[in-house]
Amino acid sequence: MLGQLVLAAVAANLAIAQTYPPDDVDILVKKSLSKLKEYLSKYPQGNCTLENAIRRKEWGDLTKQERKAYTDAVLCLQSKPALTSAEAPGAKSRFDDYVVVHIQQTPRNHASTFFLPWHRYYIWHYENALRTECGYKGYQPYWNWARYANDPVNSPVFNGDEYSMSGDGSYVPHEGITFPSMPVESRVLPPGGGGGCVTTGPFKNMTVNIGPLLPSLSGLPRNPQADGLGWNPRCLRRDVNKHAAALTTTNYTYDLITNNNHVYWFQTVMEGQFDEGKLGVHAGGHYTISGDPGGDFYVSPGDPMFWLHHSQIDRLWWIWQMQDLETRLSQVSMTKTMYNNPPSENGTLDDVSNLGVLAGDVKVRDLMSTMGGMGGRLCYIYE
Ligand SMILES: *[C@@H]1O[C@H](CO)[C@@H](O)[C@H](O)[C@H]1NC(C)=O
Ligand SMILES: *[C@@H]1O[C@H](CO)[C@@H](O)[C@H](O)[C@H]1NC(C)=O
Ligand SMILES: *[C@@H]1O[C@H](CO)[C@@H](O)[C@H](O)[C@H]1NC(C)=O
Ligand SMILES: *[C@@H]1O[C@H](CO)[C@@H](O)[C@H](O)[C@H]1NC(C)=O
Ligand SMILES: [Cu+2]
């Protein structure tokens, strides 16, 4: 008892940095790297090697200075003039450009062949913009949901201090989120403790310009355009939701990676099996952020947390691929439309993804490997 008190006092006084013991998925990564090494020695990927690959890190493993450098770079992107304002009058910054592209391509890039490869391309391009246009020296961090799932609002991600990604929204009474395609007993995700404007941390002054389009909060101001691309300035809102976070613990991610042998199932379980009452870790992470635009299917990249969330999605694909590189670096599935609606052909490695006016066509084949994809321009691992 006394010992515990003394330890607590010491920890409080010295502000000992929190360290995170590796979870089962982290341990799996360590084991898998030898497979990747072996694969690369058999099939060298140009100038991309494990030694020179970029390392994307978990938010909680960055130093405070590194976290600040990242949020400063995002704020910088939000201060640079948009390239998409001709097609999207609501786009006011380079940050908004990425939201525009996501909105325009949402039905193509979800529950389709392109979900994983397109988001890989999208994140890489954003990371590059932070570096080349905003002087950022680091790389895109990811959010390992499971580390913080028990108490997300008090995590280094959402605690609202100046080294966080900003905190929860202020509390405004609101309803949970209803998923009509789910069985009755699991249809409603209870609300979290926020719902209002974000008032703490680096993004407390942020203006959300575009959307909403398919919001999870009710009562938001309507966008002047039906396509959501008109100007609709409002505050960033969040509803950091521990009920959603509970669906992203390590047993879910570990199970996802180790129990799905075909990318069809990996992606299907990841994106959720709503008719079976399963939200999946992709929606689980999105609705841990919730709010506006974080909880909006189309506009979600307008919350800066989106990028850390989808990097974790990309990381899980990377880990899953490492379990059987010979097969999984060339395995695609599904069709070219969301839930095959309207019906379309199966996607292939020769189909292309682009980022609208921001970047041109890249074959799915070139987005399959983080180690040497796009002629060596993709060269990164997660640690
Ligand atoms: C928010 O805006 C106010 C008023 O413009 C300014 O004083 C403050 O520094 C800004 N805070 C941040 C975190 O940018
Ligand atoms: C993960 O753990 C939770 C809580 O113990 C449990 O409800 C859930 O079914 C588990 N999920 C999987 C995929 O094992
Ligand atoms: C499309 O993929 C499905 C599932 O893998 C397969 O059963 C079907 O034969 C494919 N269709 C065509 C036209 O290749
Ligand atoms: C590998 O070469 C490509 C093309 O020259 C270059 O863009 C990329 O930065 C290089 N990657 C590394 C890790 O050196
Ligand atoms: Cu998305």
CSV table of C-alpha atoms and ligand atoms in Angstrom, one decimal:
chain,number,residue,atom,x,y,z
A,1,MET,CA,0.0,0.0,0.0
A,2,LEU,CA,2.6,2.5,1.1
A,3,GLY,CA,4.9,1.2,-1.7
A,4,GLN,CA,2.2,1.9,-4.2
A,5,LEU,CA,1.6,5.4,-2.8
A,6,VAL,CA,5.3,6.2,-3.0
A,7,LEU,CA,5.6,4.9,-6.5
A,8,ALA,CA,2.5,6.9,-7.6
A,9,ALA,CA,4.0,10.0,-6.0
A,10,VAL,CA,7.4,9.5,-7.7
A,11,ALA,CA,5.7,8.9,-11.0
A,12,ALA,CA,3.6,12.1,-10.6
A,13,ASN,CA,6.6,14.2,-9.6
A,14,LEU,CA,9.0,13.1,-12.2
A,15,ALA,CA,6.2,12.9,-14.9
A,16,ILE,CA,7.7,9.6,-16.1
A,17,ALA,CA,6.8,9.2,-19.7
A,18,GLN,CA,4.2,6.5,-20.2
A,19,THR,CA,5.5,3.5,-22.0
A,20,TYR,CA,3.3,1.0,-23.8
A,21,PRO,CA,4.0,-2.7,-23.4
A,22,PRO,CA,3.8,-4.5,-26.8
A,23,ASP,CA,0.4,-6.0,-27.4
A,24,ASP,CA,-0.2,-9.3,-29.3
A,25,VAL,CA,-0.3,-7.5,-32.6
A,26,ASP,CA,3.0,-5.7,-31.9
A,27,ILE,CA,4.5,-9.1,-31.0
A,28,LEU,CA,3.2,-10.5,-34.3
A,29,VAL,CA,4.9,-7.6,-36.2
A,30,LYS,CA,8.2,-8.4,-34.6
A,31,LYS,CA,7.9,-12.1,-35.6
A,32,SER,CA,6.8,-11.1,-39.1
A,33,LEU,CA,9.7,-8.8,-39.9
A,34,SER,CA,11.9,-11.8,-40.4
A,35,LYS,CA,9.5,-13.1,-43.1
A,36,LEU,CA,9.7,-9.7,-44.8
A,37,LYS,CA,13.5,-9.7,-44.6
A,38,GLU,CA,13.6,-13.1,-46.2
A,39,TYR,CA,11.1,-12.1,-48.9
A,40,LEU,CA,13.2,-9.0,-49.8
A,41,SER,CA,16.4,-11.0,-50.0
A,42,LYS,CA,14.7,-13.3,-52.5
A,43,TYR,CA,13.0,-10.5,-54.4
A,44,PRO,CA,14.9,-7.2,-54.0
A,45,GLN,CA,12.7,-4.1,-54.4
A,46,GLY,CA,15.0,-1.6,-56.0
A,47,ASN,CA,16.5,0.8,-53.5
A,48,CYS,CA,13.9,0.0,-50.8
A,49,THR,CA,15.4,-2.0,-48.0
A,50,LEU,CA,14.4,-2.7,-44.4
A,51,GLU,CA,17.4,-0.5,-43.4
A,52,ASN,CA,16.3,2.6,-45.4
A,53,ALA,CA,12.6,2.2,-45.2
A,54,ILE,CA,10.7,5.0,-43.5
A,55,ARG,CA,9.3,4.2,-40.1
A,56,ARG,CA,5.8,5.3,-39.3
A,57,LYS,CA,5.3,5.4,-35.5
A,58,GLU,CA,2.5,5.2,-33.0
A,59,TRP,CA,1.2,8.5,-31.6
A,60,GLY,CA,2.0,7.5,-28.0
A,61,ASP,CA,5.6,6.6,-29.0
A,62,LEU,CA,6.4,10.0,-30.5
A,63,THR,CA,8.1,12.5,-28.2
A,64,LYS,CA,6.1,15.6,-27.3
A,65,GLN,CA,8.2,17.6,-29.8
A,66,GLU,CA,7.5,15.1,-32.5
A,67,ARG,CA,3.7,15.3,-31.8
A,68,LYS,CA,3.8,19.1,-31.9
A,69,ALA,CA,5.8,19.1,-35.1
A,70,TYR,CA,3.1,16.9,-36.7
A,71,THR,CA,0.1,19.0,-35.5
A,72,ASP,CA,2.0,22.2,-36.6
A,73,ALA,CA,2.3,20.7,-40.1
A,74,VAL,CA,-1.4,19.9,-40.2
A,75,LEU,CA,-2.2,23.4,-39.1
A,76,CYS,CA,0.1,24.7,-41.8
A,77,LEU,CA,-1.7,22.6,-44.5
A,78,GLN,CA,-4.9,24.2,-43.2
A,79,SER,CA,-3.4,27.6,-43.9
A,80,LYS,CA,-2.3,27.1,-47.5
A,81,PRO,CA,-4.6,27.9,-50.4
A,82,ALA,CA,-6.8,25.1,-51.8
A,83,LEU,CA,-6.2,23.6,-55.3
A,84,THR,CA,-9.8,22.3,-55.6
A,85,SER,CA,-11.8,25.5,-55.1
A,86,ALA,CA,-12.9,25.6,-58.7
A,87,GLU,CA,-14.7,22.3,-58.3
A,88,ALA,CA,-15.5,22.7,-54.6
A,89,PRO,CA,-16.3,26.3,-53.5
A,90,GLY,CA,-16.2,25.1,-49.8
A,91,ALA,CA,-12.5,24.1,-50.1
A,92,LYS,CA,-10.5,26.8,-48.3
A,93,SER,CA,-7.2,25.0,-47.8
A,94,ARG,CA,-4.8,22.3,-48.9
A,95,PHE,CA,-6.1,20.3,-46.0
A,96,ASP,CA,-9.6,20.6,-47.5
A,97,ASP,CA,-8.4,19.4,-50.9
A,98,TYR,CA,-8.0,15.9,-49.4
A,99,VAL,CA,-11.5,16.1,-47.9
A,100,VAL,CA,-12.9,17.0,-51.4
A,101,VAL,CA,-11.2,14.0,-53.0
A,102,HIS,CA,-12.5,11.6,-50.4
A,103,ILE,CA,-16.1,12.9,-50.8
A,104,GLN,CA,-15.9,12.7,-54.6
A,105,GLN,CA,-14.6,9.1,-54.5
A,106,THR,CA,-16.3,7.6,-51.4
A,107,PRO,CA,-18.6,5.1,-53.2
A,108,ARG,CA,-15.7,3.8,-55.3
A,109,ASN,CA,-13.2,3.4,-52.5
A,110,HIS,CA,-15.3,1.6,-49.8
A,111,ALA,CA,-16.4,-2.0,-49.7
A,112,SER,CA,-14.7,-2.4,-53.1
A,113,THR,CA,-11.4,-3.6,-54.6
A,114,PHE,CA,-10.0,-0.1,-54.0
A,115,PHE,CA,-10.6,0.3,-50.2
A,116,LEU,CA,-7.1,-0.8,-49.0
A,117,PRO,CA,-4.9,0.3,-52.0
A,118,TRP,CA,-6.7,3.7,-52.5
A,119,HIS,CA,-6.4,4.7,-48.8
A,120,ARG,CA,-2.7,3.7,-48.9
A,121,TYR,CA,-2.1,6.0,-51.8
A,122,TYR,CA,-4.2,8.8,-50.2
A,123,ILE,CA,-2.3,8.7,-46.9
A,124,TRP,CA,1.1,8.6,-48.6
A,125,HIS,CA,0.2,11.6,-50.6
A,126,TYR,CA,-1.0,13.5,-47.5
A,127,GLU,CA,2.2,12.6,-45.6
A,128,ASN,CA,4.2,13.9,-48.6
A,129,ALA,CA,2.3,17.2,-48.6
A,130,LEU,CA,3.0,17.7,-44.9
A,131,ARG,CA,6.7,17.1,-45.6
A,132,THR,CA,7.1,19.0,-48.9
A,133,GLU,CA,4.7,21.9,-48.4
A,134,CYS,CA,4.9,22.4,-44.6
A,135,GLY,CA,8.5,21.5,-43.8
A,136,TYR,CA,7.5,18.5,-41.7
A,137,LYS,CA,10.5,16.3,-41.0
A,138,GLY,CA,8.7,13.3,-39.5
A,139,TYR,CA,6.3,10.7,-41.1
A,140,GLN,CA,2.6,9.9,-40.8
A,141,PRO,CA,1.9,8.6,-37.3
A,142,TYR,CA,-0.7,5.9,-36.6
A,143,TRP,CA,-3.2,5.3,-33.8
A,144,ASN,CA,-3.1,1.9,-32.2
A,145,TRP,CA,-6.7,2.0,-31.0
A,146,ALA,CA,-6.2,-0.9,-28.6
A,147,ARG,CA,-3.7,0.9,-26.4
A,148,TYR,CA,-6.3,3.4,-25.4
A,149,ALA,CA,-9.6,1.6,-25.9
A,150,ASN,CA,-10.3,1.4,-22.1
A,151,ASP,CA,-10.1,5.2,-21.7
A,152,PRO,CA,-9.7,7.0,-25.0
A,153,VAL,CA,-10.5,10.5,-23.6
A,154,ASN,CA,-7.6,10.4,-21.2
A,155,SER,CA,-5.1,9.0,-23.8
A,156,PRO,CA,-2.2,11.0,-25.3
A,157,VAL,CA,-4.3,11.1,-28.5
A,158,PHE,CA,-7.4,12.7,-27.1
A,159,ASN,CA,-6.5,14.2,-23.7
A,160,GLY,CA,-6.6,17.7,-25.2
A,161,ASP,CA,-3.2,18.9,-24.1
A,162,GLU,CA,-1.0,20.8,-26.6
A,163,TYR,CA,0.8,17.5,-27.5
A,164,SER,CA,-2.5,15.7,-28.3
A,165,MET,CA,-4.6,15.5,-31.5
A,166,SER,CA,-7.1,17.8,-29.5
A,167,GLY,CA,-9.7,16.5,-27.1
A,168,ASP,CA,-13.3,15.4,-27.0
A,169,GLY,CA,-16.0,17.9,-27.9
A,170,SER,CA,-17.8,19.7,-25.1
A,171,TYR,CA,-20.8,17.9,-23.8
A,172,VAL,CA,-24.0,18.6,-25.6
A,173,PRO,CA,-26.9,16.1,-25.1
A,174,HIS,CA,-27.3,13.9,-28.1
A,175,GLU,CA,-28.5,10.5,-29.3
A,176,GLY,CA,-26.4,7.5,-30.1
A,177,ILE,CA,-25.8,6.3,-33.6
A,178,THR,CA,-28.4,4.0,-35.2
A,179,PHE,CA,-27.3,1.4,-37.9
A,180,PRO,CA,-30.5,0.4,-39.7
A,181,SER,CA,-29.0,-2.7,-41.3
A,182,MET,CA,-28.0,-4.2,-38.0
A,183,PRO,CA,-30.0,-6.7,-36.0
A,184,VAL,CA,-32.3,-4.9,-33.5
A,185,GLU,CA,-30.4,-5.8,-30.4
A,186,SER,CA,-27.1,-4.2,-31.6
A,187,ARG,CA,-28.5,-1.5,-33.7
A,188,VAL,CA,-27.7,1.5,-31.5
A,189,LEU,CA,-24.2,2.6,-30.5
A,190,PRO,CA,-24.7,4.6,-27.3
A,191,PRO,CA,-23.4,8.2,-27.3
A,192,GLY,CA,-20.1,9.2,-25.8
A,193,GLY,CA,-19.6,12.1,-23.4
A,194,GLY,CA,-19.0,14.9,-25.9
A,195,GLY,CA,-20.9,15.8,-29.1
A,196,GLY,CA,-20.0,19.6,-29.1
A,197,CYS,CA,-17.2,21.7,-30.3
A,198,VAL,CA,-13.6,20.7,-29.7
A,199,THR,CA,-12.2,23.4,-27.3
A,200,THR,CA,-8.8,22.1,-26.4
A,201,GLY,CA,-5.5,21.3,-28.0
A,202,PRO,CA,-4.0,22.2,-31.4
A,203,PHE,CA,-7.2,22.1,-33.4
A,204,LYS,CA,-9.5,24.0,-31.0
A,205,ASN,CA,-9.8,26.9,-33.4
A,206,MET,CA,-10.2,24.7,-36.5
A,207,THR,CA,-12.9,25.6,-39.0
A,208,VAL,CA,-14.6,22.7,-40.8
A,209,ASN,CA,-15.5,24.1,-44.2
A,210,ILE,CA,-17.1,21.3,-46.2
A,211,GLY,CA,-20.0,18.8,-45.6
A,212,PRO,CA,-21.9,17.4,-43.9
A,213,LEU,CA,-23.1,14.7,-46.3
A,214,LEU,CA,-23.9,11.6,-44.2
A,215,PRO,CA,-23.4,12.8,-40.7
A,216,SER,CA,-23.8,10.7,-37.5
A,217,LEU,CA,-24.8,13.8,-35.4
A,218,SER,CA,-28.2,15.4,-36.0
A,219,GLY,CA,-29.0,19.1,-36.2
A,220,LEU,CA,-25.9,20.1,-38.2
A,221,PRO,CA,-26.1,23.1,-40.5
A,222,ARG,CA,-26.9,22.0,-44.0
A,223,ASN,CA,-24.4,22.4,-46.8
A,224,PRO,CA,-25.5,24.9,-49.4
A,225,GLN,CA,-24.8,22.3,-52.1
A,226,ALA,CA,-26.3,18.8,-52.5
A,227,ASP,CA,-22.9,17.3,-53.1
A,228,GLY,CA,-21.6,18.7,-49.8
A,229,LEU,CA,-18.8,20.7,-51.5
A,230,GLY,CA,-20.2,24.1,-50.8
A,231,TRP,CA,-18.9,26.4,-48.0
A,232,ASN,CA,-20.4,25.6,-44.6
A,233,PRO,CA,-18.0,27.0,-41.9
A,234,ARG,CA,-18.5,25.5,-38.4
A,235,CYS,CA,-16.5,24.2,-35.5
A,236,LEU,CA,-14.9,20.8,-35.3
A,237,ARG,CA,-17.1,18.5,-33.2
A,238,ARG,CA,-16.2,15.2,-31.5
A,239,ASP,CA,-17.9,12.6,-29.4
A,240,VAL,CA,-15.0,10.4,-28.3
A,241,ASN,CA,-16.8,7.1,-27.7
A,242,LYS,CA,-15.6,4.3,-25.5
A,243,HIS,CA,-18.4,2.0,-26.6
A,244,ALA,CA,-17.0,2.1,-30.2
A,245,ALA,CA,-13.4,1.9,-28.8
A,246,ALA,CA,-14.4,-1.4,-27.1
A,247,LEU,CA,-14.7,-2.9,-30.6
A,248,THR,CA,-11.1,-2.1,-31.4
A,249,THR,CA,-9.2,-4.0,-28.7
A,250,THR,CA,-6.3,-6.2,-29.5
A,251,ASN,CA,-8.3,-9.4,-29.6
A,252,TYR,CA,-10.3,-8.0,-32.5
A,253,THR,CA,-7.2,-6.8,-34.4
A,254,TYR,CA,-5.3,-10.0,-33.7
A,255,ASP,CA,-8.3,-12.1,-34.7
A,256,LEU,CA,-8.7,-10.1,-37.9
A,257,ILE,CA,-5.1,-10.7,-38.9
A,258,THR,CA,-4.8,-14.3,-38.0
A,259,ASN,CA,-8.2,-15.8,-38.8
A,260,ASN,CA,-8.8,-14.4,-42.3
A,261,ASN,CA,-6.9,-16.2,-45.0
A,262,HIS,CA,-8.3,-14.3,-48.0
A,263,VAL,CA,-8.3,-10.6,-48.5
A,264,TYR,CA,-12.0,-10.8,-49.2
A,265,TRP,CA,-12.6,-11.9,-45.6
A,266,PHE,CA,-9.9,-9.7,-44.1
A,267,GLN,CA,-11.5,-6.6,-45.7
A,268,THR,CA,-15.1,-7.8,-45.0
A,269,VAL,CA,-14.4,-8.4,-41.3
A,270,MET,CA,-12.4,-5.1,-41.1
A,271,GLU,CA,-15.1,-3.0,-42.7
A,272,GLY,CA,-17.9,-4.6,-40.6
A,273,GLN,CA,-20.6,-7.2,-41.1
A,274,PHE,CA,-23.5,-5.0,-40.2
A,275,ASP,CA,-26.2,-7.5,-40.9
A,276,GLU,CA,-24.5,-9.7,-38.2
A,277,GLY,CA,-24.3,-6.8,-35.8
A,278,LYS,CA,-20.5,-6.5,-36.2
A,279,LEU,CA,-19.2,-2.9,-36.7
A,280,GLY,CA,-15.6,-4.0,-37.4
A,281,VAL,CA,-12.5,-2.2,-36.4
A,282,HIS,CA,-12.7,0.3,-39.3
A,283,ALA,CA,-16.1,1.7,-38.2
A,284,GLY,CA,-15.1,1.1,-34.6
A,285,GLY,CA,-12.2,3.5,-35.0
A,286,HIS,CA,-14.2,6.0,-37.0
A,287,TYR,CA,-16.9,6.1,-34.4
A,288,THR,CA,-14.4,6.3,-31.5
A,289,ILE,CA,-13.8,9.8,-33.0
A,290,SER,CA,-17.4,10.5,-34.0
A,291,GLY,CA,-18.8,14.0,-34.2
A,292,ASP,CA,-18.6,16.3,-37.2
A,293,PRO,CA,-17.0,15.6,-39.6
A,294,GLY,CA,-15.3,12.6,-38.0
A,295,GLY,CA,-18.5,10.5,-37.9
A,296,ASP,CA,-19.5,11.4,-41.5
A,297,PHE,CA,-18.9,8.6,-44.0
A,298,TYR,CA,-18.0,11.0,-46.8
A,299,VAL,CA,-16.4,13.9,-44.9
A,300,SER,CA,-14.5,12.1,-42.2
A,301,PRO,CA,-10.9,13.1,-43.4
A,302,GLY,CA,-11.9,16.6,-42.3
A,303,ASP,CA,-11.1,15.6,-38.7
A,304,PRO,CA,-7.3,15.5,-38.5
A,305,MET,CA,-7.6,12.2,-36.5
A,306,PHE,CA,-8.8,10.4,-39.6
A,307,TRP,CA,-5.3,10.2,-40.9
A,308,LEU,CA,-4.0,8.4,-37.8
A,309,HIS,CA,-7.0,6.1,-37.8
A,310,HIS,CA,-6.6,5.1,-41.5
A,311,SER,CA,-2.8,4.7,-41.0
A,312,GLN,CA,-3.7,2.0,-38.5
A,313,ILE,CA,-6.0,0.4,-41.1
A,314,ASP,CA,-3.1,0.5,-43.5
A,315,ARG,CA,-0.8,-1.0,-40.8
A,316,LEU,CA,-3.1,-3.9,-40.2
A,317,TRP,CA,-3.2,-4.7,-43.9
A,318,TRP,CA,0.6,-4.5,-44.0
A,319,ILE,CA,0.8,-6.9,-41.0
A,320,TRP,CA,-1.7,-9.2,-42.6
A,321,GLN,CA,0.2,-9.2,-45.9
A,322,MET,CA,3.4,-10.1,-44.1
A,323,GLN,CA,1.9,-13.4,-42.9
A,324,ASP,CA,2.1,-14.7,-46.5
A,325,LEU,CA,3.9,-12.3,-48.8
A,326,GLU,CA,4.0,-14.5,-51.8
A,327,THR,CA,0.3,-14.6,-52.0
A,328,ARG,CA,-1.0,-11.5,-50.3
A,329,LEU,CA,1.1,-8.9,-52.1
A,330,SER,CA,-0.9,-9.7,-55.2
A,331,GLN,CA,-4.3,-10.7,-53.8
A,332,VAL,CA,-7.3,-8.4,-54.5
A,333,SER,CA,-11.0,-9.1,-54.3
A,334,MET,CA,-14.5,-7.6,-54.6
A,335,THR,CA,-15.8,-5.5,-57.4
A,336,LYS,CA,-15.2,-1.9,-58.5
A,337,THR,CA,-18.4,-0.6,-56.8
A,338,MET,CA,-19.4,-0.3,-53.1
A,339,TYR,CA,-21.1,-3.5,-52.1
A,340,ASN,CA,-21.2,-4.2,-55.8
A,341,ASN,CA,-23.9,-1.6,-56.2
A,342,PRO,CA,-24.5,-0.9,-59.0
A,343,PRO,CA,-23.1,-4.3,-60.2
A,344,SER,CA,-19.6,-4.1,-61.7
A,345,GLU,CA,-16.7,-6.3,-62.7
A,346,ASN,CA,-14.3,-7.8,-60.2
A,347,GLY,CA,-11.4,-5.4,-59.6
A,348,THR,CA,-7.9,-6.5,-60.7
A,349,LEU,CA,-4.3,-5.5,-60.2
A,350,ASP,CA,-4.5,-3.6,-63.4
A,351,ASP,CA,-7.3,-1.3,-62.3
A,352,VAL,CA,-6.2,2.2,-61.3
A,353,SER,CA,-6.7,4.6,-58.4
A,354,ASN,CA,-6.2,8.3,-58.5
A,355,LEU,CA,-6.6,11.3,-56.2
A,356,GLY,CA,-8.7,13.5,-58.4
A,357,VAL,CA,-7.0,16.8,-59.3
A,358,LEU,CA,-4.2,16.1,-56.7
A,359,ALA,CA,-2.6,13.0,-58.2
A,360,GLY,CA,-3.0,10.8,-61.2
A,361,ASP,CA,-3.7,7.1,-61.9
A,362,VAL,CA,-1.7,4.5,-60.2
A,363,LYS,CA,-2.3,0.8,-60.8
A,364,VAL,CA,-3.6,-1.3,-57.8
A,365,ARG,CA,-0.6,-3.5,-58.5
A,366,ASP,CA,1.7,-0.5,-57.5
A,367,LEU,CA,-0.1,0.0,-54.3
A,368,MET,CA,0.1,-3.5,-52.9
A,369,SER,CA,3.5,-3.3,-51.3
A,370,THR,CA,4.7,-0.6,-48.8
A,371,MET,CA,8.2,-1.9,-49.6
A,372,GLY,CA,8.9,-0.7,-53.2
A,373,GLY,CA,5.4,0.1,-54.5
A,374,MET,CA,5.1,2.9,-57.0
A,375,GLY,CA,8.6,2.4,-58.4
A,376,GLY,CA,10.1,2.7,-54.9
A,377,ARG,CA,8.2,5.8,-53.9
A,378,LEU,CA,6.4,3.7,-51.3
A,379,CYS,CA,9.1,2.5,-48.9
A,380,TYR,CA,7.9,2.4,-45.4
A,381,ILE,CA,7.1,0.1,-42.5
A,382,TYR,CA,5.3,0.6,-39.2
A,383,GLU,CA,7.0,0.3,-35.8
B,1,LIG,C1,-7.2,30.5,-31.4
B,1,LIG,O1,-7.6,31.7,-31.8
B,1,LIG,C2,-7.4,32.8,-30.9
B,1,LIG,C3,-8.1,34.0,-31.4
B,1,LIG,O2,-7.8,34.2,-32.8
B,1,LIG,C4,-5.9,32.9,-30.7
B,1,LIG,O3,-5.6,33.9,-29.8
B,1,LIG,C5,-5.3,31.6,-30.2
B,1,LIG,O4,-3.9,31.6,-30.2
B,1,LIG,C6,-5.7,30.4,-31.2
B,1,LIG,N1,-5.3,29.2,-30.6
B,1,LIG,C7,-4.7,28.2,-31.3
B,1,LIG,C8,-4.4,27.0,-30.5
B,1,LIG,O5,-4.5,28.3,-32.4
B,2,LIG,C1,-12.9,-9.4,-27.7
B,2,LIG,O1,-13.1,-9.2,-26.3
B,2,LIG,C2,-14.4,-8.8,-26.0
B,2,LIG,C3,-14.4,-8.4,-24.5
B,2,LIG,O2,-13.9,-9.5,-23.7
B,2,LIG,C4,-15.4,-9.8,-26.4
B,2,LIG,O3,-16.7,-9.3,-26.1
B,2,LIG,C5,-15.3,-10.0,-27.9
B,2,LIG,O4,-16.2,-11.0,-28.3
B,2,LIG,C6,-13.9,-10.4,-28.3
B,2,LIG,N1,-13.8,-10.4,-29.7
B,2,LIG,C7,-13.1,-11.4,-30.4
B,2,LIG,C8,-13.1,-11.2,-31.9
B,2,LIG,O5,-12.6,-12.3,-29.9
B,3,LIG,C1,-15.5,-12.5,-59.4
B,3,LIG,O1,-15.0,-12.9,-58.1
B,3,LIG,C2,-15.9,-13.9,-57.5
B,3,LIG,C3,-15.3,-14.2,-56.1
B,3,LIG,O2,-14.0,-14.5,-56.2
B,3,LIG,C4,-15.9,-15.2,-58.4
B,3,LIG,O3,-16.7,-16.2,-57.8
B,3,LIG,C5,-16.4,-14.8,-59.8
B,3,LIG,O4,-16.3,-15.9,-60.7
B,3,LIG,C6,-15.6,-13.6,-60.4
B,3,LIG,N1,-16.3,-13.2,-61.6
B,3,LIG,C7,-15.6,-13.1,-62.8
B,3,LIG,C8,-16.5,-12.6,-63.9
B,3,LIG,O5,-14.4,-13.3,-62.9
B,4,LIG,C1,14.1,5.1,-54.1
B,4,LIG,O1,14.1,5.6,-55.4
B,4,LIG,C2,13.0,6.4,-55.8
B,4,LIG,C3,13.1,6.7,-57.2
B,4,LIG,O2,14.3,7.2,-57.5
B,4,LIG,C4,13.0,7.6,-54.8
B,4,LIG,O3,11.8,8.4,-55.1
B,4,LIG,C5,12.8,7.1,-53.4
B,4,LIG,O4,12.9,8.2,-52.5
B,4,LIG,C6,14.0,6.2,-53.1
B,4,LIG,N1,13.7,5.6,-51.8
B,4,LIG,C7,14.6,5.5,-50.8
B,4,LIG,C8,14.1,5.0,-49.5
B,4,LIG,O5,15.7,5.9,-50.9
B,5,CU,CU,-12.6,6.3,-46.0
